[in-house]
CSV table of C-alpha atoms in Angstrom, one decimal:
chain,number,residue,atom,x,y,z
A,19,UNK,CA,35.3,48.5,-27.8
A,20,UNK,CA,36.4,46.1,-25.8
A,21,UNK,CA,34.8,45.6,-22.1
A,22,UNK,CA,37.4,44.5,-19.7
A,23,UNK,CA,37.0,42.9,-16.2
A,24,UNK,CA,38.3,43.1,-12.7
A,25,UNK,CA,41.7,41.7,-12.0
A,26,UNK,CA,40.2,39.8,-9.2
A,27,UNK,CA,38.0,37.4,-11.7
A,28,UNK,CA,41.0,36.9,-13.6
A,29,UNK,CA,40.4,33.6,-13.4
A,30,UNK,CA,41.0,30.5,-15.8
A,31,UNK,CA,37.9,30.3,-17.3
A,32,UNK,CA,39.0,27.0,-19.8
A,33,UNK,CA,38.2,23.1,-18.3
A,34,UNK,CA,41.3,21.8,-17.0
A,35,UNK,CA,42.5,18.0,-18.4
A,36,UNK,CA,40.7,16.1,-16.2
A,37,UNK,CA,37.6,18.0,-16.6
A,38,UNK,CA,38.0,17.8,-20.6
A,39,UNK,CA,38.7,13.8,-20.1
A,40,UNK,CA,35.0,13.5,-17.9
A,41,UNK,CA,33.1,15.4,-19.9
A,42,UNK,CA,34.6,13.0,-22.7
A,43,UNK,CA,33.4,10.1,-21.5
A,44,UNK,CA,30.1,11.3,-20.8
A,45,UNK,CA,29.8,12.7,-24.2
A,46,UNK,CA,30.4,9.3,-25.4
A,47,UNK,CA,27.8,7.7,-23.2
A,48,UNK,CA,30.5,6.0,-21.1
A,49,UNK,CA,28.8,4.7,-17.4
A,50,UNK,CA,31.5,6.4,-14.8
A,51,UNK,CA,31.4,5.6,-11.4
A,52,UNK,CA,32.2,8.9,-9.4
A,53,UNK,CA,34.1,8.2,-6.1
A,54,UNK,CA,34.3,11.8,-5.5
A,55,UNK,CA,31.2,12.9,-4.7
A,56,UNK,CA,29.9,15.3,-2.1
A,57,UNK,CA,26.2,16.5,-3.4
A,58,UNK,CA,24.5,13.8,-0.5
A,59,UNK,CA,21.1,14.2,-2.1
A,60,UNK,CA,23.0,12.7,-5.5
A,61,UNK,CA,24.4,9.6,-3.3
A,62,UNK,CA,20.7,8.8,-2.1
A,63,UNK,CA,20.6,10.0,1.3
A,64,UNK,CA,18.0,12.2,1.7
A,65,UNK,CA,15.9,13.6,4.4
A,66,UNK,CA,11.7,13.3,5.0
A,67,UNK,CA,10.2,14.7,2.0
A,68,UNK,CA,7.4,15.7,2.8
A,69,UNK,CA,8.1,17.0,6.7
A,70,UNK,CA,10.9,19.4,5.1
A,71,UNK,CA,8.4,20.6,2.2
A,72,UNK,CA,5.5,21.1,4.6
A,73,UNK,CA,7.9,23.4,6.8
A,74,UNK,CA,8.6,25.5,3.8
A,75,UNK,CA,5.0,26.3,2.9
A,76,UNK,CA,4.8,27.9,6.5
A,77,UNK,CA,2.1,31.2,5.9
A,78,UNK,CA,4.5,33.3,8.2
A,79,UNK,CA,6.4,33.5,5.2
A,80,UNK,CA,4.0,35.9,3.6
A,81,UNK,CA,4.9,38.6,6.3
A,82,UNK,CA,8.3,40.0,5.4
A,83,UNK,CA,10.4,40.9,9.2
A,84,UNK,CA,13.8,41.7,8.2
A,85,UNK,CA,16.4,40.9,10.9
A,86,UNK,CA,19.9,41.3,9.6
A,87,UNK,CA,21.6,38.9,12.2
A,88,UNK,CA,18.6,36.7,11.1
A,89,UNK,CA,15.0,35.6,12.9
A,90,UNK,CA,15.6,35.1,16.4
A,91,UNK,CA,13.4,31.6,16.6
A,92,UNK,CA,15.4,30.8,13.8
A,93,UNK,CA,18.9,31.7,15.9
A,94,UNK,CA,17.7,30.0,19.0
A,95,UNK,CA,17.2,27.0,16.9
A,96,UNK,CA,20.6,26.9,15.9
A,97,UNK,CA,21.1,27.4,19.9
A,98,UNK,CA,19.0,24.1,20.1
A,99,UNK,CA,21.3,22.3,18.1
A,100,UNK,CA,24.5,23.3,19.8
A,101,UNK,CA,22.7,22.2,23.3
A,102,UNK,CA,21.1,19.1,22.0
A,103,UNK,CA,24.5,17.6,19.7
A,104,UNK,CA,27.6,19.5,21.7
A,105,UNK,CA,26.3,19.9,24.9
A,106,UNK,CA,26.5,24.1,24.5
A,107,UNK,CA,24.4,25.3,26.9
A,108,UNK,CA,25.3,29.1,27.1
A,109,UNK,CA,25.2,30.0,23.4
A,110,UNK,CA,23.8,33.5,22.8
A,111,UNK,CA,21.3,33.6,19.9
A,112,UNK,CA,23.2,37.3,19.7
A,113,UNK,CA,26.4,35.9,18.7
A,114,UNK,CA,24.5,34.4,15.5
A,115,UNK,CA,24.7,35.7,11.9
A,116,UNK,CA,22.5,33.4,9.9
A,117,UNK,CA,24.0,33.7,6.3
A,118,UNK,CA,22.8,31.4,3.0
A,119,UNK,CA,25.7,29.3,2.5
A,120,UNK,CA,29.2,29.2,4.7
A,121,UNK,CA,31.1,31.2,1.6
A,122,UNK,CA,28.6,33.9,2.6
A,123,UNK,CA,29.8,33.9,5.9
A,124,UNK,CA,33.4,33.8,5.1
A,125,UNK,CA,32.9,36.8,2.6
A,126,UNK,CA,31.0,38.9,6.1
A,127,UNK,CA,34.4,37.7,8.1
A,128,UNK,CA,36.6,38.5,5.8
A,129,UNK,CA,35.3,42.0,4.8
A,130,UNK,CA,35.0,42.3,8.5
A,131,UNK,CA,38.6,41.7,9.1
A,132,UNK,CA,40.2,42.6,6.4
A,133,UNK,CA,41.5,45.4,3.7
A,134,UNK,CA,42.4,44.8,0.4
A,135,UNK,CA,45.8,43.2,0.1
A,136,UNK,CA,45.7,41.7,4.0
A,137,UNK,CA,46.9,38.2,4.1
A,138,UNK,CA,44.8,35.1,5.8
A,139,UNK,CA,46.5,32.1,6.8
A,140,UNK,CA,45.0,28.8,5.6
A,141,UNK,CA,45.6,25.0,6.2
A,142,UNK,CA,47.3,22.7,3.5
A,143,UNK,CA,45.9,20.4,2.2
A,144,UNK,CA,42.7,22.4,2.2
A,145,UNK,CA,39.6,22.7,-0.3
A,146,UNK,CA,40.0,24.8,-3.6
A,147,UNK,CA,37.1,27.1,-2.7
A,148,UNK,CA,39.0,29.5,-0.3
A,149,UNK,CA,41.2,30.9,-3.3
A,150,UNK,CA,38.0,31.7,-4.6
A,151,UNK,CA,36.5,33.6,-1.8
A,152,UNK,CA,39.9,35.5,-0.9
A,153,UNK,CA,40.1,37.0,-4.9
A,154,UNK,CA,36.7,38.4,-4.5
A,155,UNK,CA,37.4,39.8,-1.4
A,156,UNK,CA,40.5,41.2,-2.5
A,157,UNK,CA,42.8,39.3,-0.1
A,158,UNK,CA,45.5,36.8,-0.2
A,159,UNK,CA,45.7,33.4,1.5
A,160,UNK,CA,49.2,32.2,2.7
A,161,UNK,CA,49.5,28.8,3.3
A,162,UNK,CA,50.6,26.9,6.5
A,163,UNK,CA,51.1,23.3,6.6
A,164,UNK,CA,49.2,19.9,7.7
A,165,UNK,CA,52.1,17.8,8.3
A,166,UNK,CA,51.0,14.1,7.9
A,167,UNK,CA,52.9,11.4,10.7
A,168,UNK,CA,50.5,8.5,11.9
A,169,UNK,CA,47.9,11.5,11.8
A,170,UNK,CA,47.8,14.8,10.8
A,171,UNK,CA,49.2,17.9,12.9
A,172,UNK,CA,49.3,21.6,12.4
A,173,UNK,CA,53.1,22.4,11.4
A,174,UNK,CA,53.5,25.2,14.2
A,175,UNK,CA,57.1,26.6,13.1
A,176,UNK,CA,56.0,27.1,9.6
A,177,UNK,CA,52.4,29.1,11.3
A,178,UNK,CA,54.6,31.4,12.6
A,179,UNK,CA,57.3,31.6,9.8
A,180,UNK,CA,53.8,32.6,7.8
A,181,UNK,CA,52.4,35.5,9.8
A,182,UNK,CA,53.4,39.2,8.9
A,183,UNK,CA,52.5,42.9,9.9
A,184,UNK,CA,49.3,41.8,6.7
A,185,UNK,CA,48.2,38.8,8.8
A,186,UNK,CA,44.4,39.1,10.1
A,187,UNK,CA,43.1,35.8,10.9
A,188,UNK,CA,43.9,31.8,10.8
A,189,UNK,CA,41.6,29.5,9.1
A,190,UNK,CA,40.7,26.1,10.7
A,191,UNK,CA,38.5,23.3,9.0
A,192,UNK,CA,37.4,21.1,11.9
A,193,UNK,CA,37.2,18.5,10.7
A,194,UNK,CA,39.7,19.3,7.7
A,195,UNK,CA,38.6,18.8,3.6
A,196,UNK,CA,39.9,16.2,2.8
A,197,UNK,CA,42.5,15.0,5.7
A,198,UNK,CA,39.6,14.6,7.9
A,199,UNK,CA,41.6,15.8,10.8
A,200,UNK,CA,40.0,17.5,14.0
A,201,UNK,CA,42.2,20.3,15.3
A,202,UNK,CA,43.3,18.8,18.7
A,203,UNK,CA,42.8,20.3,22.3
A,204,UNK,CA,46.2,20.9,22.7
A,205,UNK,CA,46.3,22.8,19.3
A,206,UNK,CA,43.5,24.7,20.3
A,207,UNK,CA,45.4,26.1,23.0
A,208,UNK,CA,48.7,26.9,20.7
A,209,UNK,CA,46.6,28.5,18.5
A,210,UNK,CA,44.9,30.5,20.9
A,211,UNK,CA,48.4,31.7,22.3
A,212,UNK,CA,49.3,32.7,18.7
A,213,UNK,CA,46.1,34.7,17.8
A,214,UNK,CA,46.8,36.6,20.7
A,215,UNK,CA,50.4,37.5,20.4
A,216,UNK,CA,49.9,38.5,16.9
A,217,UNK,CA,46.5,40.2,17.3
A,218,UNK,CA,44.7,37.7,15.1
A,219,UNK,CA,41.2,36.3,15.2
A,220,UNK,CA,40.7,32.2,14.3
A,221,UNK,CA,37.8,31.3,11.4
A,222,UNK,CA,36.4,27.9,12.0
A,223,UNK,CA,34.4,25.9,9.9
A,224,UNK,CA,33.1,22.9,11.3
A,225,UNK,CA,30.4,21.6,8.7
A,226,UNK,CA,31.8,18.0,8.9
A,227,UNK,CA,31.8,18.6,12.9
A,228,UNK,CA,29.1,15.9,13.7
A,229,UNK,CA,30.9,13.2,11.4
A,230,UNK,CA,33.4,11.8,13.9
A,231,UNK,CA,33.8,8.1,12.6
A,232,UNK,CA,34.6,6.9,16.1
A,233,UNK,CA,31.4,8.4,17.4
A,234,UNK,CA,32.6,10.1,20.2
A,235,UNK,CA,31.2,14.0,20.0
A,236,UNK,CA,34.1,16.4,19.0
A,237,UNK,CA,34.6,20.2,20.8
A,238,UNK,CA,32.7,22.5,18.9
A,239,UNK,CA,34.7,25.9,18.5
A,240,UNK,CA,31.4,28.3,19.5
A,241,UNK,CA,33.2,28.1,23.0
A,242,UNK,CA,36.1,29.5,22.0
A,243,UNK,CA,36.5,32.1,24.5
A,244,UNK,CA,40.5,33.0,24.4
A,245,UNK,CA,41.0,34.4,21.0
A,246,UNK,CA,38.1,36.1,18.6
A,247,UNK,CA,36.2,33.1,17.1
A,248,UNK,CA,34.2,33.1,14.2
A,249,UNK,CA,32.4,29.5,13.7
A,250,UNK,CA,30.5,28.5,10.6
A,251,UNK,CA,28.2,25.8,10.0
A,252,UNK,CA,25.0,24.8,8.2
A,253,UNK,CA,22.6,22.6,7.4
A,254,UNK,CA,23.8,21.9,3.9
A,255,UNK,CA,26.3,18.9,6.0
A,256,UNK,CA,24.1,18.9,9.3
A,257,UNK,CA,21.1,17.6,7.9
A,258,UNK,CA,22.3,16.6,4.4
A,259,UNK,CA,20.1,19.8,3.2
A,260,UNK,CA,22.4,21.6,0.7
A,261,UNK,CA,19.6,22.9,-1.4
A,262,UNK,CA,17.9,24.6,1.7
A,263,UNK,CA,20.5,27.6,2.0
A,264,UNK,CA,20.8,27.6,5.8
A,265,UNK,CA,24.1,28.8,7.3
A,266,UNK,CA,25.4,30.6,10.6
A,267,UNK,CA,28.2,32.1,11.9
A,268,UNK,CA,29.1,32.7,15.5
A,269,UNK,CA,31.3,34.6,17.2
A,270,UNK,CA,32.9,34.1,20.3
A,271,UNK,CA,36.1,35.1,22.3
A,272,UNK,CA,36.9,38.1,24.7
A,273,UNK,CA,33.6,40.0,25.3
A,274,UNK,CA,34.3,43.3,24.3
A,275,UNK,CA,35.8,42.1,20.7
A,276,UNK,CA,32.6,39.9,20.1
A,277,UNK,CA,30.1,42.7,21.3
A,278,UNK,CA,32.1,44.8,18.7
A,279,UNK,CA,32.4,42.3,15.9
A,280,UNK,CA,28.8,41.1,16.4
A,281,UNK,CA,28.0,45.4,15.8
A,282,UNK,CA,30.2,45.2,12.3
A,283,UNK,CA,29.0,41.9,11.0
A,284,UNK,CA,25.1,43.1,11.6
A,285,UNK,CA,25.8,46.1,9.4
A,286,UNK,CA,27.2,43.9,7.0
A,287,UNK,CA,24.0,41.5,7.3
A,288,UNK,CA,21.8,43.7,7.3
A,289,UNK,CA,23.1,45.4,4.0
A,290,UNK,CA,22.5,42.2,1.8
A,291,UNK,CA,19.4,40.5,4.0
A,292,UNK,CA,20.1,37.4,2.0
A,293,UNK,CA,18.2,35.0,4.2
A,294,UNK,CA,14.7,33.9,2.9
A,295,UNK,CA,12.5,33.5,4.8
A,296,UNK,CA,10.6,30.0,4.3
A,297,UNK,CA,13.8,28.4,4.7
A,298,UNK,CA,14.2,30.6,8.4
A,299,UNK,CA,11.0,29.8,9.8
A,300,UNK,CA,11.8,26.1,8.5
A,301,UNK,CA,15.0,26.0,10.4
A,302,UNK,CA,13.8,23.5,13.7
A,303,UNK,CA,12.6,20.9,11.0
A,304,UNK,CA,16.0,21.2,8.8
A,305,UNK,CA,18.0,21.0,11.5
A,306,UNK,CA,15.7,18.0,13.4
A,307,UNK,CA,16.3,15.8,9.8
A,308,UNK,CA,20.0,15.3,11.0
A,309,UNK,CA,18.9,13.2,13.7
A,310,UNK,CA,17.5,10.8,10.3
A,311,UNK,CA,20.2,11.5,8.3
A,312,UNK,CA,23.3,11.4,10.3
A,313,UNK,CA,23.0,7.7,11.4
A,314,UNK,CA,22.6,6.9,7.8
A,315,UNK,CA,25.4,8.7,6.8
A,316,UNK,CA,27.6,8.2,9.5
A,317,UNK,CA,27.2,4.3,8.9
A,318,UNK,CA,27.6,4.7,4.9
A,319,UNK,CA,31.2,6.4,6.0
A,320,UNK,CA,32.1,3.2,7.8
A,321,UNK,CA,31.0,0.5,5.8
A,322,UNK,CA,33.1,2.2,2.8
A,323,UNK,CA,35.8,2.7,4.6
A,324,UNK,CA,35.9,-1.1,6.0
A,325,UNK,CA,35.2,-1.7,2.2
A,326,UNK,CA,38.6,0.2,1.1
A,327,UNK,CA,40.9,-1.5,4.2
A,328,UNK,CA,39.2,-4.6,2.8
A,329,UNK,CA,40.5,-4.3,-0.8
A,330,UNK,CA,43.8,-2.5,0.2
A,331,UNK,CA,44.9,-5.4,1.9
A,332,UNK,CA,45.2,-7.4,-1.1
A,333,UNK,CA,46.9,-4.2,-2.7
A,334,UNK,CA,50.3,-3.2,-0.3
A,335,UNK,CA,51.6,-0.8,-3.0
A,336,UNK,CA,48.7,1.3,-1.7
A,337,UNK,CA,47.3,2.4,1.5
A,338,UNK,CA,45.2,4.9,3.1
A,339,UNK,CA,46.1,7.7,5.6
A,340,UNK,CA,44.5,7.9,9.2
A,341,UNK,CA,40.9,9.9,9.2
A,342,UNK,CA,39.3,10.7,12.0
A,343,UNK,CA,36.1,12.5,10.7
A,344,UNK,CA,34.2,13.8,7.3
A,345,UNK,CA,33.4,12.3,4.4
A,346,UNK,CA,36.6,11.8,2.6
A,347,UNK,CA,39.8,9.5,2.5
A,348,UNK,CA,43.2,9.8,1.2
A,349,UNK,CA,44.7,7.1,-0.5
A,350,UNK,CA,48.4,7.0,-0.9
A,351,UNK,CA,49.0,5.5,-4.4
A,352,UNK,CA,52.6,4.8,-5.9
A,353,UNK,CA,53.9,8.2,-7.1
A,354,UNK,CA,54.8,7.6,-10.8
A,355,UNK,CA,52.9,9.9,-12.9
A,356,UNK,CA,51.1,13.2,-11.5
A,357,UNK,CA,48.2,12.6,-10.0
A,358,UNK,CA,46.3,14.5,-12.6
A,359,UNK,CA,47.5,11.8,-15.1
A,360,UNK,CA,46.6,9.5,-12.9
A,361,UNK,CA,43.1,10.4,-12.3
A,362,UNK,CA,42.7,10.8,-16.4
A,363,UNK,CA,44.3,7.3,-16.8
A,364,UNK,CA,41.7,5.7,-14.5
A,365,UNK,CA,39.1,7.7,-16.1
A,366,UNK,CA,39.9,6.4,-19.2
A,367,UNK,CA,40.9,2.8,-18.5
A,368,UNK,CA,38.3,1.9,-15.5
A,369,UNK,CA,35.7,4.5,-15.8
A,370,UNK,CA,36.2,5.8,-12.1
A,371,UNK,CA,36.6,9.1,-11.4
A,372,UNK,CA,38.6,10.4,-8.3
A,373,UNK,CA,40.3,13.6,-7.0
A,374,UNK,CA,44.0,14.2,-7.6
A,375,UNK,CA,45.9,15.3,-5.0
A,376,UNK,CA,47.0,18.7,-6.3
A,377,UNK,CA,43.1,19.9,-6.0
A,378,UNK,CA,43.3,19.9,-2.6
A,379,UNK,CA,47.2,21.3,-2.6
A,380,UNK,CA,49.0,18.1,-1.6
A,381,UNK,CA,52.7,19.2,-2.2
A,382,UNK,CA,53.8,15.7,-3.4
A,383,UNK,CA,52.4,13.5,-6.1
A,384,UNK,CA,50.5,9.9,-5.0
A,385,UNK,CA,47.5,10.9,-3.6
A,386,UNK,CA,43.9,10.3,-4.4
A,387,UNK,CA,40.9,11.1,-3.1
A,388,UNK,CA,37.5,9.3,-2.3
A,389,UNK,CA,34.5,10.3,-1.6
A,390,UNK,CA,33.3,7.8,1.3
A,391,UNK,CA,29.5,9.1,0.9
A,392,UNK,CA,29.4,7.1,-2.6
A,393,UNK,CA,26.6,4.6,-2.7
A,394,UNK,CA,28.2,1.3,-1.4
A,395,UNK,CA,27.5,-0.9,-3.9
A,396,UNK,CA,29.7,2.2,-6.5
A,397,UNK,CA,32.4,2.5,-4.0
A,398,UNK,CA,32.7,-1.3,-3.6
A,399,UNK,CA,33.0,-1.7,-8.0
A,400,UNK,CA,35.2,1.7,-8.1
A,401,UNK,CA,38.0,0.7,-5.5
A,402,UNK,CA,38.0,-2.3,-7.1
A,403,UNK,CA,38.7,-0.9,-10.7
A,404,UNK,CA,40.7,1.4,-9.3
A,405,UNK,CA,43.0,-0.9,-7.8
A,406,UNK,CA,43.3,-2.8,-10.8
A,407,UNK,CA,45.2,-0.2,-12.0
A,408,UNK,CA,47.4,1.2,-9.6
A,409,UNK,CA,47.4,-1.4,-6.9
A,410,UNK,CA,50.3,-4.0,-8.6
C-alpha cells in the first residue's frame, strides 16, 4: 500500500545542479571558499560566551508560566530595544507575540489573515523561503516587482496590476534579501494608501533593520499606525544569535484592528506555546550582545564591500548594484550563460561558491550574489578567483 502525502509538500525533494556540483567538491576534499554565507556564528563573529550561557542557566527556568503572547519582562525587553536602537518610545509590550524564529511568525500572520487559496503579495527579488511558508499555509504568493534604476524602487503600477478580490496582505523586507534596499518614506506612505483602499494589512520583516551601511538609523515599521502592521524581528540578525530561537512580531496600525488582531494571534500563540523558556528569561542579555556584535559586523560589511569596489575596478565587465543595508551584494556579471552555470563553473574552476541570481528570482540572467559577512581574508581570495573568471 502505498502512503501518499499532502499536495502542499509536493515539493522537489532531489539536489538541484549546483547543489550536486558542492557536494562534489566536498566529497573530493576540494577547499571551497563560500562567499554566500549567512550562519554569522560560521563566519566567526560571535557574541560573549560565557555571559549568553550564564543567562540560559537562569533557575526561573525550572518554574513553567505559560504566556502565549510570551513573558512580559521578556516583551518589555524587546520594548527596550526598540527605545534604546530606534528611538520607540511608545511600544506596547501588548502588541508583542514572541515566536521562535520569524517563519513562525509569518505562519501566525498568515493563518491569521488568510484562507486557503488567498493570495499574498511579495517583493522580487526576494528570499526563497516565503514559497516555502505560503505552501504550508495553503496560500499563494503573487509577485510584484523591485525595479532596479541607480537603486532599487517598488514598481507601484505592477502592485496594483497584482492585487485581486484573493489579496490579504503585502510583504515588505526592510532591508530587502538580497537587494539590500530600505522601503523609502515616501513608499511607506504609497503603500499605506494602497492597504487601505484594498483592505489589506502590510508584513514587515526587518531582521537586517539595524545594518544600514551608512550608519544613519533607519524607521522601524512598529510605528506604522495607517494601515495594519505586522513587524518581525529577532535576535538570530540583532545579536548574531541564530541558535537562540528568539523572535517577535508586533502589530501596529488603526486601534481597533490591532486590539482585534492582537486577540486572534494570542489564540494562535497560545495553541503551540513554542517559546522556551531559558531562552525568554535570557532575552535582556541576547538582545544587549548586539551592542558587541553589531560594530563588528557592521565594519566586516564595509571593509568587504571596499574590498569588492577595489577589485571591480580592475574588472569593468562587472559591477555591483547600489546597497544600502544587510549583508549581501549584487554583482552584475556579463550575462552569457545562466547564472546557475555560472555559479557551477566557478565552483568547479576557482573553488568559490556564490548565489545565482535565479535563487532569489532575478528575472534576467548576470547576477551573483555575495555574502559580505564572509571572513575578509575569504572574501578578499574569492572575488579575486572569481573575477578571474568572469571579469575579462
Amino acid at each position: 500500500m502505498k502512503l501518499m502525502f499532502s499536495q502542499r509538500t509536493n515539493w522537489r525533494l532531489s539536489p538541484n545542479a549546483l547543489t550536486r556540483a558542492i557536494e562534489e567538491a566536498r566529497a573530493s576534499g576540494q577547499q571551497i571558499l563560500d562567499l554566500t554565507v549567512s550562519n554569522p556564528t560560521a563566519a566567526g563573529v560571535r557574541p560573549d560566551s560565557e555571559v549568553v550561557l550564564a543567562a540560559l542557566a537562569n533557575p526561573e527556568a525550572m518554574h513553567y508560566d505559560p504566556q502565549p503572547r510570551g513573558l512580559l519582562a521578556a516583551r518589555q525587553t524587546v520594548c527596550r530595544y526598540y527605545r534604546e536602537a530606534h528611538e520607540v518610545f511608545d511600544l506596547d509590550p501588548e502588541r508583542l507575540i514572541l515566536t521562535t524564529s520569524t517563519s513562525e511568525a509569518y505562519s501566525y500572520v498568515f493563518r491569521l489573515l488568510c484562507n486557503p487559496g488567498d493570495e499574498i503579495l511579495v517583493p522580487k527579488p526576494s528570499y526563497p523561503l516565503f514559497e516555502f511558508l505560503a505552501d504550508l499555509a495553503d496560500i499563494k504568493l503573487v509577485p510584484y516587482p523591485l525595479l532596479y534604476d541607480h537603486g532599487w524602487q517598488i514598481d507601484f503600477d505592477s502592485l496594483y496590476k497584482a492585487a485581486t478580490a484573493q489579496t490579504r496582505a503585502v510583504i515588505l523586507v526592510h532591508p530587502n534579501n538580497p537587494t539590500g534596499s530600505y522601503v523609502s518614506a515616501s513608499e511607506t506612505s504609497a503603500l499605506n494608501v494602497f492597504c487601505r483602499d484594498y483592505g489589506l494589512a502590510l508584513i514587515v520583516d526587518e531582521v537586517f533593520l539595524d545594518y544600514s551601511h551608512d550608519g544613519a538609523p533607519r524607521r522601524s515599521f512598529v510605528t506604522n499606525a495607517d494601515a495594519l502592521t505586522f513587524t518581525l524581528s529577532g535576535v538570530s540578525k540583532i545579536s548574531a544569535l541564530p541558535q537562540m530561537k528568539f523572535a517577535w512580531v508586533t502589530t501596529s496600525g488603526p486601534e481597533e484592528m490591532v486590539a482585534e488582531a492582537g486577540a486572534h494571534l494570542e489564540i494562535i500563540a497560545d495553541t503551540y506555546l513554542s517559546m522556551n523558556a531559558p531562552v525568554q528569561l535570557a532575552g535582556p542579555v541576547l538582545l544587549d550582545q548586539r551592542k558587541q556584535v553589531q560594530p563588528i559586523l557592521l565594519d566586516r560589511l564595509r571593509v568587504n564591500l571596499a574590498e569588492l569596489d577595489a577589485q571591480l575596478a580592475g574588472h569593468p565587465s562587472c559591477s555591483r548594484l547600489l546597497v544600502e543595508g544587510g549583508w549581501y551584494v549584487i554583482l552584475r556579471v556579463p550575462a552569457i550563460e545562466s547564472d546557475e552555470d555560472l555559479a557551477i563553473r566557478l565552483l568547479r574552476k576557482a573553488r568559490v561558491s556564490v548565489h545565482p541570481g535565479h535563487f532569489y528570482d532575478f528575472p534576467n540572467e548576470g547576477h551573483l550574489v555575495l555574502s559580505l559577512i564572509t571572513e575578509p581574508a575569504d572574501f578578499h581570495e574569492g572575488v579575486a578567483r572569481l573575477l578571474q573568471v568572469v571579469g575579462v
